[in-house]
Tab-separated table of C-alpha atoms in Angstrom:
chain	number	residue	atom	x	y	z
W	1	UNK	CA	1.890	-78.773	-141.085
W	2	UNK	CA	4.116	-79.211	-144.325
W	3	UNK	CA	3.403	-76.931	-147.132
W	4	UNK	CA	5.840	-77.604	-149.536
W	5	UNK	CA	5.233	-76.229	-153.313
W	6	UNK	CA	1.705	-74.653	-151.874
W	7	UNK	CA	1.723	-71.138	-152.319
W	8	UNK	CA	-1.840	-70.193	-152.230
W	9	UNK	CA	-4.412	-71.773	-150.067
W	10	UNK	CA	-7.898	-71.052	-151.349
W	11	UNK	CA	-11.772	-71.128	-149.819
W	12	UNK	CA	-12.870	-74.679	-148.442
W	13	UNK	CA	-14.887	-77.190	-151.359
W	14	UNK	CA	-17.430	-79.218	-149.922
W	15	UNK	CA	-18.690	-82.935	-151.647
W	16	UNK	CA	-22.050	-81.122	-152.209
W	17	UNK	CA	-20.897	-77.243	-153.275
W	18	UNK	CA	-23.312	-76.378	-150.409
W	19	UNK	CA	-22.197	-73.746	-147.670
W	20	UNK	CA	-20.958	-76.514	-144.697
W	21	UNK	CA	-20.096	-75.225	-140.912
W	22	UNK	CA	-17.163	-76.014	-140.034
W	23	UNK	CA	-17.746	-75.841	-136.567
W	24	UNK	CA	-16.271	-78.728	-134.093
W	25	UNK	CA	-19.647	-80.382	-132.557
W	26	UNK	CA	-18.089	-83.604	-130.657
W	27	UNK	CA	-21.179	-86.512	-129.838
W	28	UNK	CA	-21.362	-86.504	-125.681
W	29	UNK	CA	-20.831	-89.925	-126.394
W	30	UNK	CA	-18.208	-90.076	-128.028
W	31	UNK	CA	-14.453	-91.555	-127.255
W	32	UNK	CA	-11.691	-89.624	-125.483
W	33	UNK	CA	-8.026	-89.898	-125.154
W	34	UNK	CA	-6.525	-88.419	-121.895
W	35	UNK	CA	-3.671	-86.393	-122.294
W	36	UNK	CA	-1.634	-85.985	-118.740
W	37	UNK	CA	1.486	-85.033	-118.123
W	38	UNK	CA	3.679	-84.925	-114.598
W	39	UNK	CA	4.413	-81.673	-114.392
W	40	UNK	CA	7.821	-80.654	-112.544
W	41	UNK	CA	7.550	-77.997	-110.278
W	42	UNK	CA	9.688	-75.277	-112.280
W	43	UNK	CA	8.087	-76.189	-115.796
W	44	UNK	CA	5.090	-74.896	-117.548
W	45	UNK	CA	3.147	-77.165	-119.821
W	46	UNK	CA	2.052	-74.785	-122.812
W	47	UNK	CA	-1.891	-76.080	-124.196
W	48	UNK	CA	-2.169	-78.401	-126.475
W	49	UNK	CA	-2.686	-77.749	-130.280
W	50	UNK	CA	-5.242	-80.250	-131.094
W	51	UNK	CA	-5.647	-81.189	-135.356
W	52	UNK	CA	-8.602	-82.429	-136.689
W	53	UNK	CA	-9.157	-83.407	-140.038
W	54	UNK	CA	-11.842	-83.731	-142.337
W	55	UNK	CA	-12.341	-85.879	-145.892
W	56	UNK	CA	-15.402	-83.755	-146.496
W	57	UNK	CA	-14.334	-80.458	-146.344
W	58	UNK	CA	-11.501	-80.235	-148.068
W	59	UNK	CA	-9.220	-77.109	-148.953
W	60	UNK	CA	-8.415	-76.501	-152.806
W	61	UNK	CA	-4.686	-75.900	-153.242
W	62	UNK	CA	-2.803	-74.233	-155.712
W	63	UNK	CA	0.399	-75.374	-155.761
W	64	UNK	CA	3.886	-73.434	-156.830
W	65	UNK	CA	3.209	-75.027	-160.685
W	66	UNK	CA	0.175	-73.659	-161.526
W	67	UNK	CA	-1.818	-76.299	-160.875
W	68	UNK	CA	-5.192	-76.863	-158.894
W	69	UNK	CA	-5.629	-79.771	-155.917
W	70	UNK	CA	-6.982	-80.391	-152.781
W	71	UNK	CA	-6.029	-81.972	-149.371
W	72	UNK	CA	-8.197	-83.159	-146.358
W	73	UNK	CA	-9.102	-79.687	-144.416
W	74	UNK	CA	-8.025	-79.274	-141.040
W	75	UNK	CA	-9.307	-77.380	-138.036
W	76	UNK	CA	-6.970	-76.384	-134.933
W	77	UNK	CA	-8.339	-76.191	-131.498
W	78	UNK	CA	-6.360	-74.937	-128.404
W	79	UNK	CA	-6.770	-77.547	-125.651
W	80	UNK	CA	-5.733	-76.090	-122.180
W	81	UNK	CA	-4.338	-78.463	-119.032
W	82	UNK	CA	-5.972	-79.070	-116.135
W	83	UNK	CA	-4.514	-79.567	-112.570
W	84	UNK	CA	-5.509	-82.739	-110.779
W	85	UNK	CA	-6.351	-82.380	-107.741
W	86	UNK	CA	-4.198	-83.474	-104.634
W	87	UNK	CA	-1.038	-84.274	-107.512
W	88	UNK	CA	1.561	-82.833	-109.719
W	89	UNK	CA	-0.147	-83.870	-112.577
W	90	UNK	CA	-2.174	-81.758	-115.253
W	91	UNK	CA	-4.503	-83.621	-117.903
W	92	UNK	CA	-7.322	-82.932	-120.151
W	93	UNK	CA	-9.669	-85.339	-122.206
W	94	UNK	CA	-9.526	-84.876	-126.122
W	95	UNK	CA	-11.932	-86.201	-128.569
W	96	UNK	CA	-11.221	-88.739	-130.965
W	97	UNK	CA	-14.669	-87.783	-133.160
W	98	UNK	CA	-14.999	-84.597	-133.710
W	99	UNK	CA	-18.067	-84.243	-135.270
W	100	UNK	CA	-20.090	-81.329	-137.012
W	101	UNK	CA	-20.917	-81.002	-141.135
W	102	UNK	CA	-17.589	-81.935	-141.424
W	103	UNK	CA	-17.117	-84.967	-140.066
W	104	UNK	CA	-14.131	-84.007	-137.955
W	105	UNK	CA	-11.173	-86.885	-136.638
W	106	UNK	CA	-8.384	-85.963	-134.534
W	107	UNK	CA	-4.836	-86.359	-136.278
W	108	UNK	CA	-2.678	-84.822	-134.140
W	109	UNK	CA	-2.246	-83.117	-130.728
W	110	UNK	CA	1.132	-81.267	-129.963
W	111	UNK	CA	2.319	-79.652	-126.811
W	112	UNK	CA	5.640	-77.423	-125.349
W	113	UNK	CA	7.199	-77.228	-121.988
W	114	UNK	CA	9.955	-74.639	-120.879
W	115	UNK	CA	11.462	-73.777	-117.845
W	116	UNK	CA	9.272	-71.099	-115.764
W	117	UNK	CA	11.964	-68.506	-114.797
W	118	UNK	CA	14.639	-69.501	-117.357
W	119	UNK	CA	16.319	-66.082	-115.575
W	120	UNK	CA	17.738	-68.634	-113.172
W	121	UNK	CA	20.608	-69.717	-115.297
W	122	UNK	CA	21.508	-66.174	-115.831
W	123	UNK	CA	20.404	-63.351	-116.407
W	124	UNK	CA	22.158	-62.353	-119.688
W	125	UNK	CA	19.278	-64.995	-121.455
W	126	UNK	CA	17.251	-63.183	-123.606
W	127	UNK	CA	15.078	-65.967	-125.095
W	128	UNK	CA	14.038	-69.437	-124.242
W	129	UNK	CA	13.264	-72.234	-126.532
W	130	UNK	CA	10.278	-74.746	-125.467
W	131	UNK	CA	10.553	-78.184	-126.221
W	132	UNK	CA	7.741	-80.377	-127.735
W	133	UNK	CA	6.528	-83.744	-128.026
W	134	UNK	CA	3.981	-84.749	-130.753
W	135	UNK	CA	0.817	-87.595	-130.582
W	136	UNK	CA	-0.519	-88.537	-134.197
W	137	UNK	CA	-4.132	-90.707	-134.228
W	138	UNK	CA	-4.309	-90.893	-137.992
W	139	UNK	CA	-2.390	-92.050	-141.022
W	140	UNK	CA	-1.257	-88.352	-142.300
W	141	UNK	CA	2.179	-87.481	-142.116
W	142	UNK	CA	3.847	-86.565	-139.203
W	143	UNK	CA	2.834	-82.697	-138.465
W	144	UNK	CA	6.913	-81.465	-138.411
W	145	UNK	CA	10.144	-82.866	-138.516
W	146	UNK	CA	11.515	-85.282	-140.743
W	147	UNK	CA	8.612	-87.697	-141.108
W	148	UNK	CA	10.355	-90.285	-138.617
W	149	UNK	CA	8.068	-91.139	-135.955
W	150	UNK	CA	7.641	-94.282	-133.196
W	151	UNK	CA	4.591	-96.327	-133.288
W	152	UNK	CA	2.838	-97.030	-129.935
W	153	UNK	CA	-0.270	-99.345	-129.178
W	154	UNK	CA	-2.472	-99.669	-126.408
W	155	UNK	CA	-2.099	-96.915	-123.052
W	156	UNK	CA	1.510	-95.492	-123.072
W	157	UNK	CA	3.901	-93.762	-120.407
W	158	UNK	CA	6.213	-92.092	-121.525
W	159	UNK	CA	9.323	-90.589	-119.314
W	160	UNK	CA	12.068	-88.744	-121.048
W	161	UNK	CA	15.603	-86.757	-119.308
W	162	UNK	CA	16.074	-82.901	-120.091
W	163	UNK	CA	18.212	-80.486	-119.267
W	164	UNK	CA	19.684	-77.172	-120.436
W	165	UNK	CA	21.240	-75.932	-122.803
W	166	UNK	CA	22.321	-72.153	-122.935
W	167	UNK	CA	23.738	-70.706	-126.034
W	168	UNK	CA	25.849	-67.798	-124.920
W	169	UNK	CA	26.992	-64.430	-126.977
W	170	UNK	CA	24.258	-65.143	-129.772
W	171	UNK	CA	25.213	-62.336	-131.493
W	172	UNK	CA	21.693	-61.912	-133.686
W	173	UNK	CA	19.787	-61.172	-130.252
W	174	UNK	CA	22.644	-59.946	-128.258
W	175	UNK	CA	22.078	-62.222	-125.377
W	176	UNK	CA	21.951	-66.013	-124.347
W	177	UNK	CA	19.285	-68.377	-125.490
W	178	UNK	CA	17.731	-71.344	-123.119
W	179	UNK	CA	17.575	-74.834	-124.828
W	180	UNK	CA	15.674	-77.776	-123.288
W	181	UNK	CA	17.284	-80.756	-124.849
W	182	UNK	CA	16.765	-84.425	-124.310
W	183	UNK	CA	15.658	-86.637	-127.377
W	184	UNK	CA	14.720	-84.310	-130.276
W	185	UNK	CA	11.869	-84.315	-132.428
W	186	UNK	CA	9.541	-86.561	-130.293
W	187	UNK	CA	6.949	-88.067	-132.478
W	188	UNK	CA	4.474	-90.759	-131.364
W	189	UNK	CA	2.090	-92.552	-134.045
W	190	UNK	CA	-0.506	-94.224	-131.441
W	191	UNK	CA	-3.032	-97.201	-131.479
W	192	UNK	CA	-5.970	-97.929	-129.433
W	193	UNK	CA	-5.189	-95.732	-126.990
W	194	UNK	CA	-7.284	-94.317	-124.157
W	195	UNK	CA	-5.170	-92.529	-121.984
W	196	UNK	CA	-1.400	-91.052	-122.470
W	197	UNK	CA	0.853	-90.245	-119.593
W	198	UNK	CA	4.085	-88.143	-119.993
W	199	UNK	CA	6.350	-87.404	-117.393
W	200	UNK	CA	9.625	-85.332	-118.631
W	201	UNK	CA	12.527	-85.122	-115.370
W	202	UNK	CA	14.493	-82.096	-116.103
W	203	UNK	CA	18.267	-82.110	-114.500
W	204	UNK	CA	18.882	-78.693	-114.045
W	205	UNK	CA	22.051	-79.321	-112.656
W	206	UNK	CA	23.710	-80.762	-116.150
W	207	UNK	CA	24.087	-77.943	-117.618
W	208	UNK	CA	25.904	-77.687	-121.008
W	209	UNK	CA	27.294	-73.798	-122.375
W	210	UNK	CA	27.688	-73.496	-125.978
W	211	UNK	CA	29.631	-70.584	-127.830
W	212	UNK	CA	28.323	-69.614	-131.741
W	213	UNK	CA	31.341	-70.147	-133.694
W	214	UNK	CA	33.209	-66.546	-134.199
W	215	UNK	CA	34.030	-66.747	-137.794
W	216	UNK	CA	32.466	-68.916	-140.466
W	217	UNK	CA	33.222	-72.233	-141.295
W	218	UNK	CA	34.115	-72.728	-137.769
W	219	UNK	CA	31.823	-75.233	-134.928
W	220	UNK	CA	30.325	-74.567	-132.317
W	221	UNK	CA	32.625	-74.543	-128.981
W	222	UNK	CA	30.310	-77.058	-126.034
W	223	UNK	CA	31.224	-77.082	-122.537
W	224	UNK	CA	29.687	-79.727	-120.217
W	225	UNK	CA	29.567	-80.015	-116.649
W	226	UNK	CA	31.992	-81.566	-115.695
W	227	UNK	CA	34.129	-79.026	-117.659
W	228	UNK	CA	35.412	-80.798	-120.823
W	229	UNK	CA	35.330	-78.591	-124.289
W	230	UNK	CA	34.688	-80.146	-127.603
W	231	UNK	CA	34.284	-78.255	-131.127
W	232	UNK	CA	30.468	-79.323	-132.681
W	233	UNK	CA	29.309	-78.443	-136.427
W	234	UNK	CA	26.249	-79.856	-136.416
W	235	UNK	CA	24.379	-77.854	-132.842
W	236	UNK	CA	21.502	-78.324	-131.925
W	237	UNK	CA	21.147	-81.322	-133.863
W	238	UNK	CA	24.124	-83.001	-133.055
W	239	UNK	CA	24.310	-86.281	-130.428
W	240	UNK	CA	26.582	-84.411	-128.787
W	241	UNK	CA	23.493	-83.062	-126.914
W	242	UNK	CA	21.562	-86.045	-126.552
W	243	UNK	CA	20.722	-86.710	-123.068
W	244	UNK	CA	22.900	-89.865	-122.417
W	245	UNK	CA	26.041	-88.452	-123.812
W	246	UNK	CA	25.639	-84.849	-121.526
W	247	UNK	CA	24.942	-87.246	-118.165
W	248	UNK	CA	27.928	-89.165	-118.985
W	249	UNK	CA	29.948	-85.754	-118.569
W	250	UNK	CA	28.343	-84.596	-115.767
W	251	UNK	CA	29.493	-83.013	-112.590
C-alpha cells in the first residue's frame, strides 16, 4: 500500500467514537469472485493477500508535516488456493462484501508464483524472486507500482509467457538470484466480474544469464539463449527482458 509522507499511523476513529469490531463477518449471501489459476506443474501459487476497505473505520494519519488526517482503514486477510479436483487448476471464492461494524469491501487481492525447486537452474542460486499479478475491485489506487493499471469488464482469462531469469555473481548475497519475468507489474482494475481465470506458461527452456556490472557506472552484461550478449542499464526493468524480445532470441 503507498505510504508516502505518513510516518505515524495512529489507533482506528470510528463515525460514532464508539469501540467498533473490526472483525470480517461476510453475509452467506453475499457475492463472490472466483479466483483460479492453472497451475504448471513445477510452480507454486503463494495465497492470496485479500484488501478490504472500510469508509467507516477509518485510520487517523499523521503525516511527515505535522499534520493530522485520515484514510479509509483497511483489513488484510490471507486467502489460501484450493486444488480442483480431477485438474491442474487451484481456485478459491473471495467476497466482494465483507461485512462486520465496519462495513468491509474488497479492493484488492494480490498473489505470487515462483518456481518450486529453483535449485534446478543451478545450484549456486541463493534466492528466488516470485512474480505477482494484482486484481483491484474498487476505485483506490493501485496497491504498488506506478499507478498504471488495465481495466477489465465482465469474466476475464488471462494467459501470460514467463521464463527465467538468473542473475549470476550478485555480489551482496554471494550467489545467483532466480527472476520470473514476463510482463512486469501486472495490474488489473476489474468490472462486473464473477469469476477470474489465470493461466501463466513458464518456458523454462529460454533462459536469459545476467552479470551485475563490475564497476560503477557500467550495465548490466545479458546473455540469451541463443547466445547473443548485449550491455543493459536499466535491469530488471528494461524491455530487454520482456517476454517477446527473450523468445525472439531463443535457442
Amino acid at each position: 500500500m503507498k505510504k508516502a509522507g505518513i510516518t505515524i499511523l495512529l489507533p482506528l476513529l470510528t463515525l460514532t467514537g464508539c469501540a467498533v469490531s473490526q472483525k470480517l463477518s461476510p453475509p452467506q449471501d453475499g457475492k463472490h469472485v472466483k479466483v483460479a489459476v492453472v497451475k504448471p506443474a513445477d510452480v507454486d501459487i503463494l495465497p492470496m493477500k485479500v484488501i478490504y476497505r472500510s469508509e467507516r473505520c477509518r485510520d487517523k494519519i499523521l503525516t511527515s508535516t505535522g499534520a493530522i488526517s485520515s484514510r479509509d482503514g483497511y483489513h488484510l486477510l490471507t486467502v489460501p488456493f484450493k486444488p480442483e479436483a480431477g485438474s491442474n487448476v487451484v481456485s478459491n471464492a473471495v467476497a466482494f462484501d465483507g461485512g462486520g461494524q465496519c462495513g468491509w469491501k474488497l479492493s484488492n487481492i494480490r498473489f505470487q508464483f515462483r518456481y518450486h525447486d529453483f535449485t534446478k537452474f543451478g545450484n549456486k542460486i541463493e534466492d528466488d524472486t516470485p512474480e505477482d499479478i494484482v486484481f483491484i475491485f474498487d476505485d483506490a489506487p493501485p496497491p504498488r507500482g506506478n499507478g498504471h493499471y488495465e481495466e477489465i469488464y465482465g469474466d476475464v482469462v488471462i494467459k501470460k509467457d514467463y521464463y527465467p531469469v538468473i542473475l549470476k555473481e550478485f555480489t551482496d548475497i554471494g550467489g545467483d538470484i532466480l527472476y520470473i519475468k514476463g510482463q512486469p507489474m501486472l495490474t488489473y482494475r476489474v468490472r462486473s466480474v464473477k469469476k477470474i481465470l489465470f493461466e501463466p506458461v513458464f518456458h523454462s527452456n529460454l533462459i536469459v544469464e545476467v552479470l551485475s556490472p563490475q564497476q560503477q557506472g557500467e550495465g548490466y552484461l545479458i546473455m540469451y539463449p541463443n547466445g547473443e550478449k548485449i550491455i543493459d542499464h536499466s535491469f530488471p526493468y528494461s524491455k530487454n527482458t520482456s517476454y517477446a524480445f527473450v523468445k525472439q532470441k531463443g535457442s
